Amino acid sequence: MRKSLMILFVLAAALLTVSCGGRIKTARMPLDERFAYAKGLYEKGKYFDAKTQFQILILNNPGSRIVDQAQYYFADCYYQQNEYITAAAEFEKLISLYPRSEFVDDAQYKICLAYFELSPNSALDQKYTYSAIDALQQLLEEYPQSDYVPEATQKLQELRNKLAKKEFDAAEQYRKLGYYQSAIISYDEVLRSFFDTKYAEPAYFWKARAQFKGKNFDEARSTLQTLLAKFPNTTFKQNIKELANQIEQGVREKEAASASNDSNKL
């Protein structure tokens, strides 16, 4: 949940002690004052300096009441600097060390976002996509009342579509090269693992097409029937009609060839 900080920062700037050189003296600042100073740097986008101040707070005040907040902003400085792997590790540390912190679901969501940012396009290795999916599922399972649930659900579906596209594209490549059985295996993987994505509907149709091209007419007919049952308003209706006619023509030709062979044996 997006929380309000327990510490008030009103007039925090007035509490800062300035040296004769114009630089802020932080060594002897009280805890709250130093946190306010670090937070001020963070809000100004000075993440490198803020990160240093939060780290000092964490190291010098391990049992303080604001150490979890310092850890959160310390991790988020890495995130804001696009250092996503380190950011994820530091957010994990917050969850591990301070499981009762009010920032745990915020940290879990930032872990999701970090891996989401690292997730590449579907043609590349999907290691970080799987990491993001795991983190999102953990958020949804462990913090079902979190304010982040709608966003997490949307991102989870987006990532599942990406994985489905990778498998679907592989199937398409096999089919276009004439490797119909390999194509069918990949289409089946889309339908088994990513049945809730936008690639399920076309996977059914092109699976049927691959089965037809491989002269598995009964299987192709069955796949089209399943497609119509699951997607009665499918956008492939005209394609299905044309393919169904081709299947029936293929069946007739196969039966005619079989009958001809039988007569030749007599």
Coordinates of N, CA and C in Angstrom, one line a residue, residues 42-236:
Y42 N 16.5 12.7 -2.2 CA 15.8 11.8 -3.0 C 14.7 12.5 -3.8
E43 N 14.0 13.3 -3.2 CA 12.9 14.0 -3.9 C 13.4 15.0 -4.9
K44 N 14.6 15.4 -4.8 CA 15.2 16.3 -5.8 C 15.8 15.5 -6.9
G45 N 15.8 14.2 -6.9 CA 16.4 13.4 -7.9 C 17.9 13.2 -7.8
K46 N 18.4 13.6 -6.6 CA 19.9 13.4 -6.4 C 20.1 12.0 -5.7
Y47 N 19.9 11.0 -6.6 CA 19.8 9.7 -6.0 C 21.2 9.1 -5.5
F48 N 22.2 9.5 -6.2 CA 23.5 9.1 -5.7 C 23.8 9.6 -4.3
D49 N 23.6 10.9 -4.1 CA 23.8 11.5 -2.7 C 22.8 10.9 -1.7
A50 N 21.6 10.8 -2.1 CA 20.6 10.3 -1.2 C 20.9 8.8 -0.8
K51 N 21.4 8.1 -1.8 CA 21.7 6.7 -1.5 C 22.8 6.6 -0.4
T52 N 23.8 7.5 -0.5 CA 24.9 7.5 0.5 C 24.3 7.8 1.9
Q53 N 23.4 8.8 1.9 CA 22.8 9.2 3.2 C 22.0 8.1 3.8
F54 N 21.2 7.5 3.0 CA 20.3 6.4 3.5 C 21.2 5.2 4.0
Q55 N 22.3 4.9 3.2 CA 23.1 3.8 3.6 C 23.8 4.1 5.0
I56 N 24.2 5.3 5.2 CA 24.8 5.7 6.5 C 23.7 5.5 7.6
L57 N 22.5 5.9 7.4 CA 21.4 5.8 8.3 C 21.2 4.3 8.7
I58 N 21.2 3.5 7.7 CA 21.0 2.0 7.9 C 22.1 1.4 8.7
L59 N 23.3 1.7 8.4 CA 24.5 1.1 9.1 C 24.6 1.6 10.5
N60 N 24.3 2.9 10.7 CA 24.5 3.5 12.1 C 23.3 3.3 13.0
N61 N 22.1 3.0 12.4 CA 20.9 2.9 13.2 C 20.1 1.6 12.9
P62 N 20.7 0.4 13.0 CA 20.1 -0.8 12.6 C 18.8 -1.2 13.3
G63 N 18.6 -0.7 14.5 CA 17.3 -1.0 15.2 C 16.4 0.1 15.3
S64 N 16.6 1.2 14.6 CA 15.8 2.4 14.7 C 14.4 2.2 14.1
R65 N 13.5 3.1 14.5 CA 12.1 3.0 14.0 C 11.9 3.4 12.5
I66 N 13.0 4.0 11.9 CA 12.8 4.4 10.5 C 13.8 3.6 9.6
V67 N 14.5 2.6 10.2 CA 15.4 1.9 9.3 C 14.8 1.2 8.1
D68 N 13.6 0.7 8.3 CA 12.9 0.1 7.2 C 12.6 1.1 6.1
Q69 N 12.2 2.3 6.5 CA 12.0 3.3 5.5 C 13.2 3.7 4.8
A70 N 14.3 3.8 5.5 CA 15.6 4.1 4.9 C 16.0 3.0 3.9
Q71 N 15.8 1.8 4.3 CA 16.1 0.7 3.4 C 15.3 0.7 2.1
Y72 N 14.0 1.1 2.3 CA 13.1 1.2 1.1 C 13.7 2.3 0.1
Y73 N 14.0 3.5 0.7 CA 14.4 4.5 -0.2 C 15.8 4.3 -0.7
F74 N 16.6 3.6 0.1 CA 18.0 3.2 -0.4 C 17.8 2.3 -1.6
A75 N 17.0 1.3 -1.5 CA 16.7 0.4 -2.7 C 16.1 1.2 -3.9
D76 N 15.2 2.1 -3.6 CA 14.6 2.8 -4.7 C 15.5 3.8 -5.4
C77 N 16.6 4.2 -4.7 CA 17.6 5.0 -5.4 C 18.2 4.2 -6.5
Y78 N 18.5 3.0 -6.2 CA 19.1 2.1 -7.3 C 18.1 1.9 -8.4
Y79 N 16.8 1.8 -8.0 CA 15.8 1.6 -9.1 C 15.7 2.8 -10.0
Q80 N 15.7 4.0 -9.3 CA 15.6 5.3 -10.1 C 16.8 5.5 -11.0
Q81 N 17.9 4.9 -10.6 CA 19.1 5.0 -11.5 C 19.2 3.8 -12.5
N82 N 18.1 3.1 -12.6 CA 18.1 2.0 -13.6 C 19.0 0.8 -13.2
E83 N 19.4 0.7 -12.0 CA 20.2 -0.4 -11.6 C 19.3 -1.5 -11.0
Y84 N 18.5 -2.1 -11.8 CA 17.4 -2.9 -11.4 C 17.7 -4.2 -10.7
I85 N 18.8 -4.8 -11.0 CA 19.2 -6.1 -10.3 C 19.6 -5.8 -8.9
T86 N 20.4 -4.7 -8.7 CA 20.7 -4.3 -7.3 C 19.5 -3.8 -6.5
A87 N 18.7 -3.1 -7.2 CA 17.4 -2.6 -6.6 C 16.6 -3.7 -6.1
A88 N 16.4 -4.7 -6.9 CA 15.6 -5.9 -6.5 C 16.2 -6.6 -5.3
A89 N 17.5 -6.7 -5.3 CA 18.2 -7.4 -4.1 C 18.0 -6.6 -2.8
E90 N 18.0 -5.2 -2.9 CA 17.9 -4.4 -1.7 C 16.4 -4.4 -1.3
F91 N 15.5 -4.4 -2.2 CA 14.1 -4.6 -1.8 C 13.8 -5.9 -1.1
E92 N 14.5 -7.0 -1.7 CA 14.4 -8.3 -1.0 C 14.9 -8.2 0.4
K93 N 15.9 -7.5 0.6 CA 16.5 -7.4 1.9 C 15.5 -6.7 2.9
L94 N 14.8 -5.7 2.4 CA 13.8 -5.1 3.3 C 12.8 -6.1 3.7
I95 N 12.3 -6.9 2.8 CA 11.2 -7.9 3.1 C 11.7 -8.9 4.0
S96 N 13.0 -9.3 3.9 CA 13.6 -10.4 4.7 C 13.9 -9.9 6.1
L97 N 14.5 -8.6 6.2 CA 14.9 -8.1 7.5 C 13.7 -7.5 8.3
Y98 N 12.8 -6.9 7.6 CA 11.7 -6.2 8.3 C 10.3 -6.7 7.8
P99 N 10.0 -7.9 8.0 CA 8.7 -8.5 7.4 C 7.5 -7.8 7.9
R100 N 7.5 -7.1 9.0 CA 6.4 -6.4 9.6 C 6.3 -4.9 9.1
S101 N 7.2 -4.5 8.3 CA 7.2 -3.1 7.9 C 6.0 -2.8 7.0
E102 N 5.5 -1.6 7.1 CA 4.4 -1.2 6.3 C 4.8 -1.0 4.8
F103 N 6.1 -1.2 4.5 CA 6.6 -1.0 3.2 C 6.8 -2.3 2.5
V104 N 6.5 -3.5 3.0 CA 6.8 -4.7 2.4 C 6.1 -4.9 1.1
D105 N 4.8 -4.6 1.0 CA 4.2 -4.7 -0.3 C 4.7 -3.7 -1.4
D106 N 5.0 -2.5 -0.9 CA 5.7 -1.6 -1.8 C 7.0 -2.2 -2.3
A107 N 7.7 -2.8 -1.4 CA 9.0 -3.4 -1.9 C 8.8 -4.5 -2.8
Q108 N 7.8 -5.3 -2.5 CA 7.5 -6.5 -3.4 C 7.1 -6.0 -4.8
Y109 N 6.3 -4.9 -4.8 CA 5.9 -4.4 -6.1 C 7.1 -3.8 -6.9
K110 N 8.0 -3.2 -6.2 CA 9.2 -2.6 -6.9 C 10.1 -3.7 -7.4
I111 N 10.1 -4.9 -6.7 CA 10.8 -6.0 -7.2 C 10.2 -6.5 -8.6
C112 N 8.9 -6.5 -8.6 CA 8.2 -6.8 -9.8 C 8.5 -5.9 -10.9
L113 N 8.5 -4.6 -10.6 CA 8.8 -3.6 -11.6 C 10.3 -3.7 -12.1
A114 N 11.2 -4.0 -11.2 CA 12.6 -4.1 -11.6 C 12.8 -5.2 -12.6
Y115 N 12.2 -6.3 -12.3 CA 12.3 -7.4 -13.3 C 11.5 -7.2 -14.6
F116 N 10.4 -6.5 -14.4 CA 9.6 -6.1 -15.6 C 10.4 -5.2 -16.5
E117 N 11.2 -4.3 -16.0 CA 12.0 -3.4 -16.8 C 13.1 -4.2 -17.5
L118 N 13.6 -5.3 -16.8 CA 14.7 -6.1 -17.4 C 14.2 -7.1 -18.4
S119 N 12.9 -7.3 -18.5 CA 12.3 -8.3 -19.4 C 12.5 -7.8 -20.8
P120 N 13.1 -8.6 -21.7 CA 13.4 -8.1 -23.1 C 12.2 -8.5 -24.0
N121 N 12.4 -8.2 -25.3 CA 11.4 -8.5 -26.2 C 11.3 -10.1 -26.4
S122 N 10.2 -10.5 -27.0 CA 9.9 -12.0 -26.9 C 10.9 -12.8 -27.7
A123 N 11.7 -12.2 -28.6 CA 12.7 -13.0 -29.3 C 13.9 -13.4 -28.5
L124 N 14.1 -12.7 -27.4 CA 15.3 -13.0 -26.6 C 15.1 -13.9 -25.4
D125 N 16.1 -14.2 -24.7 CA 16.0 -15.1 -23.5 C 15.1 -14.4 -22.5
Q126 N 14.2 -15.2 -21.9 CA 13.1 -14.7 -21.0 C 13.4 -14.9 -19.5
K127 N 14.6 -15.0 -19.1 CA 15.0 -15.3 -17.7 C 14.3 -14.2 -16.8
Y128 N 14.4 -13.0 -17.2 CA 13.9 -11.9 -16.3 C 12.4 -11.8 -16.4
T129 N 11.8 -12.2 -17.5 CA 10.4 -12.3 -17.6 C 9.8 -13.3 -16.6
Y130 N 10.4 -14.5 -16.5 CA 10.0 -15.5 -15.5 C 10.2 -14.9 -14.1
S131 N 11.3 -14.2 -13.9 CA 11.5 -13.6 -12.5 C 10.4 -12.6 -12.2
A132 N 10.1 -11.8 -13.2 CA 9.0 -10.8 -12.9 C 7.7 -11.5 -12.7
I133 N 7.4 -12.6 -13.4 CA 6.1 -13.3 -13.2 C 6.1 -13.9 -11.8
D134 N 7.2 -14.5 -11.4 CA 7.3 -15.1 -10.0 C 7.0 -14.0 -9.0
A135 N 7.6 -12.9 -9.2 CA 7.5 -11.8 -8.2 C 6.0 -11.3 -8.2
L136 N 5.4 -11.1 -9.3 CA 4.0 -10.7 -9.4 C 3.1 -11.7 -8.8
Q137 N 3.3 -12.9 -9.0 CA 2.4 -14.0 -8.4 C 2.6 -14.0 -6.9
Q138 N 3.8 -13.8 -6.4 CA 4.0 -13.7 -5.0 C 3.3 -12.5 -4.4
L139 N 3.3 -11.4 -5.1 CA 2.6 -10.2 -4.6 C 1.1 -10.5 -4.5
L140 N 0.5 -11.1 -5.5 CA -0.9 -11.4 -5.6 C -1.3 -12.4 -4.5
E141 N -0.4 -13.3 -4.2 CA -0.8 -14.4 -3.3 C -0.6 -13.9 -1.8
E142 N 0.5 -13.1 -1.6 CA 0.8 -12.8 -0.2 C 0.2 -11.4 0.2
Y143 N -0.2 -10.6 -0.7 CA -0.7 -9.3 -0.4 C -2.0 -9.0 -1.2
P144 N -3.0 -9.9 -1.1 CA -4.2 -9.8 -1.9 C -5.0 -8.5 -1.7
Q145 N -4.8 -7.8 -0.6 CA -5.5 -6.6 -0.4 C -4.6 -5.3 -0.8
S146 N -3.5 -5.6 -1.4 CA -2.6 -4.5 -1.7 C -3.2 -3.6 -2.8
D147 N -2.9 -2.3 -2.7 CA -3.4 -1.3 -3.7 C -2.8 -1.6 -5.1
Y148 N -1.7 -2.4 -5.1 CA -1.0 -2.7 -6.3 C -1.6 -3.9 -7.1
V149 N -2.6 -4.5 -6.6 CA -3.1 -5.7 -7.2 C -3.6 -5.5 -8.6
P150 N -4.4 -4.4 -8.9 CA -4.8 -4.2 -10.3 C -3.7 -4.0 -11.3
E151 N -2.7 -3.2 -10.9 CA -1.5 -3.0 -11.7 C -0.7 -4.3 -11.9
A152 N -0.6 -5.1 -10.8 CA 0.2 -6.3 -10.9 C -0.5 -7.3 -11.8
T153 N -1.8 -7.4 -11.7 CA -2.6 -8.3 -12.5 C -2.4 -8.0 -14.0
Q154 N -2.4 -6.7 -14.3 CA -2.3 -6.2 -15.7 C -0.9 -6.6 -16.2
K155 N 0.1 -6.3 -15.4 CA 1.5 -6.6 -15.9 C 1.8 -8.1 -16.0
L156 N 1.1 -8.9 -15.1 CA 1.3 -10.3 -15.2 C 0.7 -10.8 -16.5
Q157 N -0.4 -10.3 -16.9 CA -1.0 -10.7 -18.2 C -0.2 -10.3 -19.4
E158 N 0.4 -9.1 -19.3 CA 1.3 -8.6 -20.3 C 2.5 -9.5 -20.5
L159 N 3.1 -10.0 -19.4 CA 4.2 -10.8 -19.5 C 3.9 -12.2 -20.0
R160 N 2.7 -12.7 -19.6 CA 2.3 -14.0 -20.1 C 2.0 -13.9 -21.6
N161 N 1.5 -12.8 -22.1 CA 1.4 -12.6 -23.5 C 2.7 -12.7 -24.3
K162 N 3.7 -12.1 -23.6 CA 5.0 -12.1 -24.2 C 5.6 -13.5 -24.3
L163 N 5.4 -14.3 -23.3 CA 5.9 -15.7 -23.4 C 5.1 -16.5 -24.4
A164 N 3.8 -16.2 -24.5 CA 3.0 -16.9 -25.5 C 3.4 -16.5 -26.9
K165 N 3.7 -15.3 -27.1 CA 4.2 -14.8 -28.4 C 5.5 -15.5 -28.8
K166 N 6.4 -15.7 -27.9 CA 7.6 -16.4 -28.2 C 7.4 -17.8 -28.7
E167 N 6.5 -18.5 -28.0 CA 6.1 -19.9 -28.4 C 5.4 -19.9 -29.7
F168 N 4.4 -19.0 -29.8 CA 3.6 -18.9 -31.0 C 4.5 -18.6 -32.2
D169 N 5.4 -17.6 -32.1 CA 6.3 -17.3 -33.2 C 7.2 -18.5 -33.6
A170 N 7.6 -19.3 -32.6 CA 8.4 -20.5 -33.0 C 7.5 -21.5 -33.8
A171 N 6.2 -21.6 -33.4 CA 5.3 -22.5 -34.1 C 5.1 -22.0 -35.5
E172 N 5.0 -20.7 -35.7 CA 4.8 -20.2 -37.0 C 6.0 -20.4 -37.9
Q173 N 7.2 -20.3 -37.3 CA 8.4 -20.5 -38.1 C 8.4 -22.0 -38.6
Y174 N 8.1 -22.9 -37.7 CA 8.1 -24.3 -38.0 C 7.1 -24.6 -39.2
R175 N 5.9 -24.0 -39.0 CA 4.9 -24.2 -40.0 C 5.3 -23.7 -41.4
K176 N 5.8 -22.5 -41.4 CA 6.2 -21.9 -42.7 C 7.3 -22.7 -43.4
L177 N 8.2 -23.3 -42.6 CA 9.2 -24.1 -43.1 C 8.8 -25.5 -43.5
G178 N 7.5 -25.9 -43.2 CA 7.0 -27.2 -43.5 C 7.3 -28.3 -42.5
Y179 N 7.7 -27.8 -41.3 CA 7.9 -28.8 -40.2 C 6.6 -28.8 -39.4
Y180 N 5.6 -29.5 -39.9 CA 4.3 -29.4 -39.3 C 4.2 -30.0 -38.0
Q181 N 4.8 -31.2 -37.7 CA 4.7 -31.8 -36.4 C 5.3 -30.9 -35.3
S182 N 6.5 -30.3 -35.6 CA 7.1 -29.4 -34.7 C 6.3 -28.2 -34.4
A183 N 5.6 -27.7 -35.5 CA 4.7 -26.6 -35.3 C 3.6 -26.9 -34.4
I184 N 3.0 -28.1 -34.6 CA 1.9 -28.6 -33.8 C 2.3 -28.7 -32.3
I185 N 3.5 -29.1 -32.0 CA 4.0 -29.2 -30.7 C 4.0 -27.9 -30.0
S186 N 4.5 -26.9 -30.8 CA 4.6 -25.5 -30.2 C 3.3 -24.9 -30.1
Y187 N 2.4 -25.1 -31.0 CA 1.0 -24.6 -30.8 C 0.3 -25.2 -29.6
D188 N 0.6 -26.5 -29.4 CA 0.0 -27.1 -28.2 C 0.6 -26.5 -26.9
E189 N 1.8 -26.1 -26.9 CA 2.4 -25.5 -25.8 C 1.7 -24.2 -25.5
V190 N 1.4 -23.4 -26.5 CA 0.7 -22.2 -26.3 C -0.7 -22.5 -25.7
L191 N -1.4 -23.5 -26.2 CA -2.7 -23.8 -25.7 C -2.7 -24.4 -24.3
R192 N -1.6 -25.0 -24.0 CA -1.5 -25.7 -22.6 C -1.1 -24.7 -21.6
S193 N -0.1 -23.9 -21.9 CA 0.5 -23.0 -20.9 C 0.0 -21.6 -20.9
F194 N -0.5 -21.2 -22.1 CA -0.9 -19.8 -22.2 C -2.3 -19.7 -22.8
F195 N -3.2 -20.5 -22.3 CA -4.6 -20.6 -22.9 C -5.4 -19.3 -22.6
D196 N -4.9 -18.5 -21.6 CA -5.6 -17.3 -21.3 C -5.1 -16.1 -22.0
T197 N -4.2 -16.2 -23.0 CA -3.6 -15.1 -23.7 C -4.3 -14.9 -25.0
K198 N -3.9 -13.8 -25.7 CA -4.5 -13.5 -27.0 C -4.0 -14.4 -28.1
Y199 N -3.0 -15.2 -27.8 CA -2.4 -16.1 -28.8 C -3.1 -17.5 -28.8
A200 N -4.0 -17.7 -27.9 CA -4.7 -19.0 -27.9 C -5.6 -19.2 -29.1
E201 N -6.4 -18.2 -29.5 CA -7.3 -18.3 -30.6 C -6.6 -18.6 -31.9
P202 N -5.6 -17.8 -32.3 CA -4.8 -18.1 -33.5 C -4.1 -19.4 -33.5
A203 N -3.6 -19.8 -32.3 CA -2.9 -21.0 -32.1 C -3.8 -22.2 -32.6
Y204 N -5.1 -22.2 -32.2 CA -6.0 -23.2 -32.6 C -6.1 -23.3 -34.1
F205 N -6.3 -22.1 -34.7 CA -6.5 -22.1 -36.2 C -5.3 -22.6 -36.9
W206 N -4.1 -22.1 -36.6 CA -2.9 -22.5 -37.3 C -2.4 -23.9 -37.0
K207 N -2.8 -24.3 -35.8 CA -2.6 -25.8 -35.5 C -3.4 -26.6 -36.5
A208 N -4.7 -26.3 -36.7 CA -5.5 -27.0 -37.6 C -4.9 -26.9 -39.0
R209 N -4.4 -25.8 -39.4 CA -3.8 -25.6 -40.7 C -2.6 -26.5 -40.9
A210 N -1.8 -26.6 -39.8 CA -0.6 -27.5 -39.8 C -1.0 -28.9 -39.9
Q211 N -2.1 -29.3 -39.2 CA -2.6 -30.7 -39.2 C -3.1 -31.0 -40.6
F212 N -3.8 -30.1 -41.2 CA -4.3 -30.3 -42.6 C -3.1 -30.5 -43.6
K213 N -2.1 -29.6 -43.5 CA -0.9 -29.7 -44.4 C -0.2 -31.0 -44.2
G214 N -0.3 -31.6 -43.0 CA 0.3 -32.8 -42.7 C -0.6 -34.0 -43.0
K215 N -1.7 -33.7 -43.6 CA -2.7 -34.7 -44.0 C -3.4 -35.4 -42.9
N216 N -3.4 -34.8 -41.7 CA -4.1 -35.4 -40.5 C -5.5 -34.7 -40.5
F217 N -6.3 -35.1 -41.4 CA -7.6 -34.4 -41.7 C -8.6 -34.5 -40.5
D218 N -8.7 -35.7 -39.9 CA -9.6 -35.9 -38.7 C -9.1 -35.0 -37.6
E219 N -7.8 -34.9 -37.3 CA -7.3 -34.1 -36.2 C -7.6 -32.6 -36.5
A220 N -7.4 -32.2 -37.8 CA -7.6 -30.8 -38.2 C -9.1 -30.4 -38.0
R221 N -10.0 -31.3 -38.4 CA -11.4 -31.1 -38.2 C -11.7 -30.9 -36.7
S222 N -11.2 -31.8 -35.9 CA -11.4 -31.7 -34.5 C -10.9 -30.4 -33.9
T223 N -9.7 -30.0 -34.3 CA -9.2 -28.7 -33.8 C -10.1 -27.5 -34.2
L224 N -10.6 -27.5 -35.4 CA -11.5 -26.4 -35.8 C -12.8 -26.4 -34.9
Q225 N -13.3 -27.6 -34.6 CA -14.5 -27.7 -33.8 C -14.2 -27.1 -32.4
T226 N -13.0 -27.4 -31.9 CA -12.7 -26.9 -30.6 C -12.5 -25.4 -30.6
L227 N -11.9 -24.9 -31.7 CA -11.8 -23.4 -31.8 C -13.1 -22.8 -31.8
L228 N -14.1 -23.3 -32.5 CA -15.4 -22.7 -32.6 C -16.2 -22.8 -31.3
A229 N -15.9 -23.9 -30.5 CA -16.6 -24.1 -29.2 C -16.0 -23.1 -28.2
K230 N -14.7 -22.9 -28.2 CA -14.1 -22.0 -27.2 C -14.2 -20.5 -27.6
F231 N -14.3 -20.2 -28.9 CA -14.3 -18.9 -29.4 C -15.5 -18.7 -30.4
P232 N -16.7 -18.8 -29.9 CA -17.8 -18.7 -30.9 C -17.9 -17.4 -31.7
N233 N -17.3 -16.4 -31.2 CA -17.2 -15.1 -32.0 C -15.9 -14.9 -32.6
T234 N -15.2 -16.0 -32.9 CA -13.8 -15.9 -33.5 C -13.8 -15.0 -34.7
T235 N -12.6 -14.4 -34.9 CA -12.4 -13.5 -36.1 C -11.9 -14.4 -37.2
F236 N -11.8 -15.7 -37.0 CA -11.3 -16.6 -38.0 C -12.4 -17.4 -38.7

